[in-house]
Amino acid sequence: MITEMLSGVSIGKAYPLPRSSFSPAYAKPFRPSFISCLGKNAESNGSSSGPSQLELGNQISDENTPQMRSGKLEGKGSGIWQLFREAQGNILYLNRQRIMAMEELDRVKSEKSSLLDRIEQLERTKLINTRKDKFSISAELLLRIDSMVLTSLIDSKEASEYRRLVMDSKVSIADYFSEIMHIQDTELLVELRHFLGNSRKSGYHIIHICTEMAPVVSVGSLAVYVTGLSRALQRKGNLVEVILPKYASLNLNEVHGFREVEAEFHSCFNGQLHGNRIWTGVVYGIGVTFIEPLNYSSFFSRENIYGYSNDFERFTYFSRASLDYIVKAGKQPDVLHIHNWETSIVGPLFWDVFVNQGLEGTRILLTCQSFESQCIEQPEKLALCGLDSHELHRSDRLQDNKKSHLVNVLKAGVVYSNKVIIMSSMQKKGQVIHATSHGLEPTLRIHKDKLVVAPPVFDSSAWDPSVDKFLPQNYSADNMKGKSVCKVSLQQHLGLLEKASIILVGCIFPDISDIELEKLKNIILTASRRGVQFVFMGSGQTRGLNTALEYFEEELKDENMRFLNKYDVALAHLVLAGSDIMLCPSFDDTLQVPLKAMRYGAMPILLNFPYSKFGHFVDHDLEGTELSRFIEDTFHNMPLNQAIAELKNNRSKWDKKMVDAMTKDFSCDAECCDIHISAYTAIKNL
């Protein structure tokens, strides 16, 4: 190891001392007894028992001394003083050199210590990167196999064998190919054929067809979901790929091996074949394919991802092109995982056009972050991607439940998918159908057996107080001392009274209405009279939210409140760590504040607003996630005033709740990933 090698290296040597300018040749003969170099505390160096400097001076200046004549005394005295001054100068020079050498020694020691720390850090990073490279190499190898198919080096059958080989032997194949990934496809094919052998299937091959993936393109919760779930699935032995549009605004910093595939690829749209450019890269060990339209280049060359009048055309083109690419590349995934309305059209396209093109063993799974956005369109537009509007414009297929003359694209995903996963922290299946379906209730009732509720993907590694770099002192469930330090640091930063015993309530809003602000004002005024401190931060996601909070601050003018009108990542970490309670407008907010609060030892309390769309709904369906059950049992029915009272009067009970919450594993590797794998297994067994 570099560390051991460096630790044995000697530190720099002291500077060589220069020769003294003193030389006996320059001095007149003298008696040794008159010379005495003084050391510490005016003691002589022991070389003689001669007089001290003071005595010597007295002897020289004493005219009554009979042993010396005045002339000799003057000459000898002058020579002695010259020698003494030279010796004194040499001593001072040597002292200066000694001090400089010691300072240099300290500097070199400090540099060595810093260098050792840096080397250890680099070695840890190298170890982490080595682990990541196992997935990255496998992902890159899969993309190279796609390139071989597109350039006709191999057929789809041979490609399927190689993909299965990569899936079943990630570690060994990564070790084998890590040093030769730079070679040409023809040479790589030879190596693949040498490596090929019988392999046993383990895990599923999943392809996400989606419009977002963090950190490449992020707008909402979908981006974090796709990346977090894909990484968790791969850690459990599954093979995951992602297909995205090649937007003009991609963040390519985390895309490794980004390159254009030198092959022609065409897809069908509006009755014609259109050329596309294919780009590939690896993101966190996940193989990503980017589709860039040539004839319809304006579809994804715009500033924003969503919000255009032709969004249906844009994402329908992408969905059809993704399926054309999968067939052209000879892929045979177990599951095509589609998301929200933007890629829901893949459902009917798959079953009506593509299932018999080598995809007989593939199944469809749809994920909905919510049912608010559904995309209602004219039926004749379905022909753009090759679908028959007359066959699909029916009540049991794509016809909208409210506007019967139109088709509903999200409904297409529900009807034509084998499973539908709804992402929610708190809702149960019945609550989703009755309260948050936004007009899809009849469809969801019919397809109720397809529906599965899963908790959101939560990246616990990015929100961990035990290693959080933004905190002044880290802490964990085993040692909570650092949380008090974080509270005082937050109070100091915001100019609040600095005292760890003061209850501090934080709130990070993704959005809030005027009605909610009015309700919140009453809650704050009541709690503030009890000495409770409040910190509010807007997310910056909604226009006008920060302005509303500024007016709110101006109206209340309370010394125990602080309003942060701009979202700051580092400060958000400190707010979570310094707060005893986090007020949450909803347990399903896009910022995942409830999950982060529990991770940081702050109690998530739902704002006591009567706006809940399913607060009075009695759900006889007992299905629910572990996360929803834990939140309901621990925090759900507790208003803010009760939480404050418990914190003041029953600290031991409070601390137990916080430790339980901090030690629960709600990461994407836990329940969320398990629910998805169970859904994949269920649809593969159909």
XYZ file of C-alpha atoms in Angstrom, residues 80-646:
567
model
C 39.340 39.008 23.509
C 36.342 41.218 22.749
C 36.768 40.543 19.064
C 36.817 36.800 19.673
C 33.856 37.072 21.994
C 31.802 39.029 19.476
C 32.614 36.496 16.762
C 31.698 33.607 19.007
C 28.498 35.316 20.062
C 27.568 35.951 16.414
C 28.213 32.288 15.594
C 26.010 31.170 18.469
C 23.169 33.461 17.359
C 23.521 32.222 13.786
C 23.445 28.601 14.941
C 20.323 29.306 17.018
C 18.582 30.875 14.047
C 19.487 27.902 11.882
C 18.274 25.518 14.556
C 14.916 27.329 14.765
C 14.590 27.343 10.977
C 15.384 23.625 10.849
C 12.769 22.876 13.518
C 10.157 24.934 11.669
C 10.981 23.140 8.444
C 10.751 19.805 10.238
C 7.280 20.710 11.575
C 6.179 21.823 8.109
C 7.372 18.594 6.491
C 5.676 16.549 9.225
C 2.431 18.420 8.619
C 2.718 17.910 4.860
C 3.406 14.232 5.388
C 0.332 13.872 7.621
C -1.849 15.666 5.070
C -0.427 13.544 2.264
C -1.107 10.338 4.173
C -4.708 11.434 4.808
C -5.116 12.300 1.133
C -3.712 8.942 0.027
C -6.063 7.075 2.364
C -8.978 9.089 0.985
C -7.936 8.334 -2.596
C -7.577 4.648 -1.788
C -11.093 4.590 -0.298
C -12.405 6.390 -3.381
C -10.557 3.960 -5.618
C -12.124 1.031 -3.760
C -15.597 2.523 -4.177
C -14.975 3.250 -7.852
C -13.719 -0.295 -8.334
C -17.002 -1.612 -7.008
C -18.938 0.757 -9.229
C -16.899 -0.255 -12.242
C -18.259 -3.800 -12.021
C -21.677 -2.469 -12.974
C -20.300 0.177 -15.338
C -18.294 -2.348 -17.339
C -21.293 -4.679 -17.581
C -23.510 -1.793 -18.693
C -20.986 -0.627 -21.281
C -20.603 -4.182 -22.565
C -24.375 -4.433 -23.068
C -24.369 -1.199 -25.037
C -21.526 -2.526 -27.197
C -23.607 -5.640 -27.881
C -26.439 -3.346 -29.041
C -23.988 -1.640 -31.377
C -22.938 -5.012 -32.814
C -26.569 -5.802 -33.647
C -27.234 -2.401 -35.205
C -24.111 -2.736 -37.375
C -25.086 -6.330 -38.325
C -22.026 -7.949 -36.727
C -24.310 -10.393 -34.905
C -27.982 -11.326 -35.066
C -30.523 -10.856 -32.301
C -30.333 -14.476 -31.169
C -26.592 -14.349 -30.562
C -27.013 -10.955 -28.872
C -29.533 -12.470 -26.455
C -27.015 -15.124 -25.447
C -24.381 -12.484 -24.724
C -26.810 -10.324 -22.738
C -27.788 -13.283 -20.615
C -24.109 -14.039 -20.135
C -23.478 -10.515 -18.864
C -26.489 -10.722 -16.539
C -25.456 -13.988 -14.969
C -21.754 -13.252 -14.454
C -21.383 -9.515 -13.781
C -18.315 -9.768 -11.547
C -16.303 -12.300 -13.518
C -17.128 -10.740 -16.874
C -16.200 -7.285 -15.553
C -12.823 -8.600 -14.412
C -12.263 -10.277 -17.770
C -13.209 -7.317 -19.959
C -12.077 -4.367 -17.806
C -8.740 -4.015 -19.632
C -9.991 -4.561 -23.181
C -13.107 -2.381 -23.446
C -11.190 0.011 -25.707
C -10.855 -2.505 -28.554
C -13.053 -2.447 -31.667
C -16.412 -4.238 -31.801
C -15.058 -6.945 -34.085
C -12.247 -7.765 -31.633
C -14.593 -7.538 -28.665
C -16.927 -10.012 -30.352
C -14.097 -12.559 -30.561
C -13.485 -12.172 -26.831
C -17.203 -12.540 -26.086
C -17.361 -15.769 -28.045
C -14.366 -17.099 -26.115
C -15.989 -16.198 -22.821
C -19.420 -17.541 -23.685
C -20.507 -20.638 -21.806
C -23.538 -22.140 -20.217
C -25.037 -19.846 -17.614
C -27.990 -20.063 -15.274
C -30.567 -17.269 -15.322
C -30.623 -15.096 -12.214
C -32.641 -11.922 -11.870
C -34.719 -10.021 -14.399
C -33.828 -7.917 -17.412
C -35.734 -4.632 -17.068
C -35.788 -1.753 -19.546
C -37.159 1.602 -18.419
C -38.706 3.709 -21.181
C -38.976 7.069 -19.483
C -38.532 10.814 -19.796
C -36.365 11.567 -16.748
C -33.380 10.090 -14.921
C -31.320 11.774 -12.224
C -28.901 13.446 -12.598
C -29.044 13.444 -16.404
C -32.456 15.096 -16.688
C -34.491 15.955 -13.581
C -37.793 17.778 -13.312
C -39.781 15.972 -10.619
C -39.891 12.827 -8.509
C -39.689 10.541 -11.568
C -35.974 11.257 -12.097
C -34.953 10.193 -8.580
C -37.284 7.213 -8.743
C -35.831 5.797 -11.984
C -32.216 6.141 -10.858
C -32.740 4.985 -7.273
C -34.837 1.967 -8.208
C -32.501 0.950 -11.051
C -29.460 0.997 -8.788
C -31.277 -0.957 -6.067
C -32.460 -3.560 -8.593
C -28.951 -4.030 -9.963
C -27.544 -4.435 -6.456
C -29.969 -7.341 -6.076
C -28.753 -9.112 -9.218
C -31.079 -7.745 -11.897
C -30.050 -6.181 -15.187
C -31.466 -2.699 -15.755
C -31.306 -0.415 -18.782
C -32.836 2.988 -19.437
C -33.973 4.614 -22.697
C -34.309 8.420 -22.749
C -34.899 11.141 -25.334
C -31.714 13.035 -26.145
C -32.738 16.423 -24.860
C -30.659 19.486 -25.650
C -30.394 20.223 -21.926
C -28.878 16.954 -20.714
C -26.452 16.977 -17.800
C -23.688 14.691 -19.078
C -21.306 15.067 -16.115
C -22.198 11.631 -14.717
C -22.551 9.913 -18.107
C -19.438 7.817 -18.660
C -18.400 6.476 -22.040
C -20.875 8.741 -23.830
C -20.659 8.049 -27.559
C -22.657 7.938 -30.754
C -23.413 4.535 -32.274
C -22.278 4.601 -35.893
C -25.323 2.887 -37.372
C -28.548 3.876 -39.070
C -31.711 3.423 -37.080
C -35.202 4.267 -38.310
C -38.548 4.372 -36.569
C -42.088 4.735 -37.810
C -44.095 7.900 -37.272
C -46.946 9.476 -39.212
C -46.856 6.678 -41.767
C -43.164 7.060 -42.661
C -39.758 5.851 -41.514
C -37.601 8.519 -39.911
C -33.918 8.454 -39.079
C -32.618 8.656 -35.527
C -29.214 9.063 -33.970
C -28.411 6.675 -31.122
C -26.135 7.677 -28.229
C -25.091 5.449 -25.354
C -23.451 5.934 -21.970
C -23.307 4.584 -18.444
C -24.847 6.366 -15.438
C -24.033 4.907 -11.992
C -23.444 1.514 -13.567
C -26.699 1.615 -15.562
C -26.631 1.419 -19.360
C -28.489 4.351 -20.896
C -29.567 4.766 -24.518
C -30.460 8.221 -25.862
C -32.663 8.558 -28.969
C -32.207 11.707 -31.050
C -34.737 12.274 -33.878
C -33.264 13.653 -37.097
C -36.386 14.634 -39.054
C -38.184 15.804 -35.921
C -35.124 17.331 -34.313
C -37.165 20.151 -32.740
C -39.038 17.683 -30.499
C -36.277 17.549 -27.882
C -34.081 20.526 -28.688
C -36.108 22.917 -26.548
C -35.374 24.567 -23.235
C -37.976 22.728 -21.138
C -38.826 19.050 -20.870
C -42.609 19.387 -20.601
C -45.291 21.985 -21.205
C -45.570 22.258 -24.995
C -48.716 22.039 -27.104
C -47.325 19.057 -29.026
C -46.205 17.016 -26.000
C -48.389 14.150 -27.185
C -46.561 14.034 -30.528
C -43.141 14.406 -28.880
C -43.491 11.566 -26.418
C -45.500 9.331 -28.739
C -42.641 9.591 -31.245
C -40.151 8.703 -28.510
C -42.243 5.748 -27.256
C -42.595 4.261 -30.745
C -38.889 4.840 -31.492
C -37.930 3.098 -28.225
C -39.858 -0.037 -29.191
C -38.421 0.038 -32.713
C -34.941 0.298 -31.208
C -35.512 -2.612 -28.796
C -36.572 -4.849 -31.691
C -33.770 -3.646 -33.969
C -31.164 -4.256 -31.245
C -32.502 -7.762 -30.642
C -33.298 -7.120 -26.989
C -35.673 -9.508 -25.235
C -36.269 -8.012 -21.784
C -38.410 -9.635 -19.145
C -40.133 -6.339 -18.347
C -40.701 -3.058 -20.124
C -41.156 -0.532 -17.343
C -43.064 2.571 -18.472
C -43.849 5.751 -16.528
C -46.723 8.225 -16.236
C -48.719 9.270 -19.295
C -45.620 10.256 -21.304
C -44.736 6.637 -22.141
C -48.114 4.963 -21.441
C -48.741 4.657 -25.186
C -46.091 1.899 -25.121
C -48.821 -0.369 -23.661
C -51.172 -0.548 -26.655
C -48.241 -0.257 -29.088
C -46.592 -3.291 -27.528
C -49.631 -5.552 -27.587
C -51.024 -4.400 -30.964
C -47.778 -4.045 -32.961
C -44.628 -5.400 -31.310
C -45.383 -8.446 -29.158
C -44.873 -10.870 -32.044
C -41.518 -9.378 -33.061
C -39.446 -11.478 -30.650
C -40.991 -10.033 -27.493
C -43.415 -12.811 -26.651
C -41.868 -13.308 -23.200
C -41.888 -9.606 -22.302
C -44.434 -8.027 -19.953
C -45.445 -4.407 -19.258
C -45.374 -2.589 -15.913
C -46.601 0.997 -15.478
C -45.588 3.304 -12.640
C -47.650 6.384 -11.785
C -46.214 9.097 -9.580
C -49.765 10.521 -9.561
C -52.923 10.543 -11.690
C -53.156 14.323 -12.014
C -51.649 14.556 -15.499
C -53.306 12.194 -18.002
C -53.044 13.712 -21.524
C -56.464 13.872 -23.215
C -56.241 13.931 -27.040
C -58.171 13.578 -30.282
C -58.563 9.861 -31.239
C -57.242 10.353 -34.780
C -53.826 11.324 -33.381
C -53.264 7.697 -32.385
C -52.547 6.943 -36.048
C -49.313 8.956 -35.796
C -47.611 6.053 -34.048
C -49.389 3.312 -36.006
C -52.377 2.592 -33.743
C -55.960 2.087 -34.944
C -58.142 4.772 -33.341
C -61.368 2.941 -34.263
C -60.278 -0.125 -32.305
C -59.020 1.841 -29.312
C -61.635 4.580 -28.935
C -63.838 2.417 -26.722
C -64.894 2.686 -23.085
C -62.957 -0.441 -22.100
C -59.810 0.808 -23.821
C -58.653 4.408 -24.353
C -61.886 6.417 -24.383
C -61.813 9.100 -21.685
C -64.285 8.456 -18.864
C -65.586 12.044 -18.803
C -64.999 13.368 -22.320
C -66.137 10.443 -24.386
C -65.153 12.018 -27.720
C -61.479 12.007 -26.654
C -58.876 9.382 -25.733
C -56.947 9.250 -22.468
C -53.271 8.292 -22.797
C -52.703 7.464 -19.117
C -55.770 5.233 -19.235
C -54.058 3.381 -22.097
C -51.166 2.584 -19.762
C -53.491 1.291 -17.041
C -55.541 -0.871 -19.405
C -52.638 -2.341 -21.372
C -50.138 -2.921 -18.546
C -49.853 -6.176 -16.639
C -49.257 -4.320 -13.347
C -49.636 -0.714 -12.205
C -47.522 0.553 -9.315
C -48.696 3.730 -7.585
C -46.039 5.617 -5.635
C -47.355 6.873 -2.290
C -46.139 7.195 1.278
C -49.549 6.949 2.907
C -52.408 6.005 0.579
C -53.899 2.573 0.329
C -55.343 1.133 -2.861
C -58.931 2.022 -2.008
C -57.974 5.595 -1.114
C -56.223 6.014 -4.451
C -59.229 4.753 -6.405
C -61.809 6.832 -4.571
C -59.929 10.024 -3.733
C -56.981 10.711 -6.038
C -57.813 9.042 -9.359
C -58.827 12.301 -11.101
C -61.582 10.748 -13.188
C -59.981 7.321 -13.639
C -62.012 5.715 -10.840
C -64.135 3.472 -13.153
C -61.003 2.212 -14.903
C -59.095 1.638 -11.667
C -62.062 -0.265 -10.206
C -62.073 -2.648 -13.173
C -58.316 -3.152 -12.989
C -58.058 -3.118 -9.196
C -56.187 -6.428 -9.067
C -53.395 -4.860 -11.128
C -52.817 -2.030 -8.686
C -49.958 -2.098 -6.207
C -48.959 0.719 -3.856
C -45.246 1.225 -3.164
C -43.424 3.758 -0.971
C -41.297 6.379 -2.714
C -37.680 5.792 -3.603
C -35.592 7.355 -0.837
C -31.829 7.771 -1.173
C -30.796 7.240 2.452
C -27.088 7.588 1.587
C -27.606 11.232 0.584
C -29.587 11.967 3.761
C -27.651 10.410 6.614
C -26.785 12.508 9.705
C -23.961 10.168 10.669
C -21.921 11.174 7.596
C -23.629 14.394 6.455
C -20.899 16.797 5.296
C -23.204 19.812 5.751
C -23.542 19.365 9.518
C -21.216 20.911 12.122
C -21.258 17.607 14.023
C -22.533 14.235 12.894
C -24.779 12.031 15.000
C -26.735 8.789 14.880
C -29.427 6.902 16.795
C -26.681 5.495 19.039
C -25.224 8.916 19.860
C -27.531 11.920 19.551
C -25.208 14.554 21.052
C -24.489 16.054 17.659
C -28.152 16.960 17.133
C -28.001 19.566 19.913
C -24.879 21.026 18.329
C -26.741 21.264 15.016
C -29.678 23.030 16.658
C -27.456 25.672 18.275
C -25.603 26.114 14.982
C -28.916 26.677 13.159
C -30.082 29.137 15.821
C -26.808 31.023 15.570
C -26.980 31.123 11.775
C -30.511 32.544 11.825
C -30.056 34.926 14.749
C -32.425 33.036 17.059
C -31.888 32.648 20.793
C -29.178 29.999 21.112
C -30.334 27.307 23.492
C -30.537 23.581 22.777
C -33.473 23.107 25.176
C -35.765 25.383 23.123
C -38.187 23.456 20.905
C -37.495 24.201 17.243
C -40.010 23.445 14.490
C -38.858 23.360 10.861
C -40.909 23.404 7.689
C -39.722 22.986 4.090
C -42.632 23.669 1.722
C -42.926 22.309 -1.818
C -46.116 24.367 -2.129
C -48.784 25.925 0.075
C -52.113 27.611 -0.570
C -53.482 30.854 0.876
C -55.941 28.870 2.989
C -53.132 26.758 4.406
C -51.093 29.886 5.214
C -54.004 31.314 7.191
C -54.387 28.081 9.150
C -50.639 27.940 9.692
C -50.623 31.478 11.075
C -52.996 30.514 13.887
C -50.930 27.444 14.752
C -47.700 29.450 14.882
C -49.098 32.258 17.020
C -50.325 29.752 19.598
C -47.045 27.816 19.698
C -44.829 30.911 19.627
C -46.357 32.139 22.890
C -44.964 28.951 24.452
C -41.432 29.871 23.387
C -41.300 27.568 20.351
C -39.013 28.632 17.476
C -40.016 28.228 13.803
C -37.911 28.054 10.648
C -39.596 28.118 7.226
C -37.972 27.412 3.870
C -39.554 27.404 0.413
C -38.508 24.771 -2.099
C -38.225 27.166 -5.020
C -40.329 24.782 -7.132
C -43.482 26.922 -7.156
C -43.611 30.524 -8.333
C -45.086 32.876 -5.779
C -44.423 30.606 -2.779
C -41.454 32.610 -1.541
C -43.377 35.857 -2.037
C -46.251 34.472 0.014
C -43.862 33.493 2.805
C -42.313 36.978 2.776
C -45.760 38.560 3.263
C -46.415 36.014 5.973
C -43.206 36.990 7.775
C -43.985 40.700 7.491
C -47.470 40.204 8.901
C -46.431 38.121 11.908
C -43.121 39.827 12.832
C -42.325 37.279 15.522
C -38.833 37.123 17.030
C -39.108 33.335 17.266
C -39.648 32.881 13.517
C -37.311 32.943 10.544
C -38.241 32.730 6.866
C -35.718 31.582 4.269
C -36.937 32.824 0.894
C -34.541 30.683 -1.110
C -33.998 26.940 -1.045
C -30.444 26.079 -0.075
C -29.293 22.452 -0.031
C -26.738 22.831 2.764
C -29.143 24.829 4.926
C -31.933 22.305 4.279
C -29.720 19.620 5.821
C -29.093 21.834 8.850
C -32.808 22.650 9.239
C -33.617 18.933 9.350
C -30.810 18.218 11.811
C -31.570 21.203 14.055
C -35.355 20.732 14.235
C -37.231 18.696 16.822
C -40.375 18.677 14.662
C -40.878 19.039 10.902
C -44.267 20.360 9.811
C -45.417 18.606 6.620
C -48.312 19.827 4.441
C -48.557 16.242 3.211
C -46.859 12.919 3.828
C -46.638 12.511 0.038
C -44.807 15.711 -0.823
C -42.291 15.659 -3.655
C -39.417 16.737 -1.381
C -39.841 13.614 0.810
C -39.603 15.776 3.943
C -41.291 13.159 6.220
C -38.712 10.506 5.302
C -35.837 12.935 5.723
C -37.227 14.156 9.051
C -37.354 10.638 10.495
C -33.838 9.977 9.259
C -32.586 13.087 11.117
C -34.459 12.446 14.360
C -37.184 15.053 13.824
C -40.838 14.111 14.226
C -42.873 14.628 11.003
C -46.196 16.225 11.968
C -48.965 16.692 9.440
C -50.370 20.206 9.372
C -53.814 19.984 10.934
C -55.663 21.110 7.819
C -59.088 19.681 6.924
C -58.217 19.612 3.239
C -57.231 15.958 3.166
C -58.997 14.315 0.243
C -59.280 10.984 1.985
C -59.108 11.918 5.669
C -62.689 10.713 6.303
C -62.636 7.800 3.874
C -62.925 4.396 5.524
C -60.814 1.905 3.592
C -61.741 -1.705 4.229
C -58.798 -2.764 2.057
C -56.037 -3.543 4.544
C -53.302 -3.316 1.932
C -50.714 -0.700 2.780
C -46.973 -0.270 2.939
C -44.801 -0.723 6.006
C -43.949 2.971 5.753
C -47.610 4.038 5.847
C -48.345 1.786 8.805
C -45.365 3.093 10.763
C -46.234 6.748 10.118
C -49.897 6.180 10.986
C -49.094 4.344 14.204
C -46.388 6.773 15.314
C -47.147 10.275 14.010
C -50.244 10.493 11.817
C -52.888 11.396 14.402
C -50.769 13.799 16.442
C -51.369 17.541 16.000
C -48.581 20.045 16.582
C -49.724 21.160 20.048
C -49.800 17.548 21.251
C -46.320 16.904 19.827
C -44.955 19.979 21.624
C -46.567 18.853 24.898
C -45.085 15.371 24.591
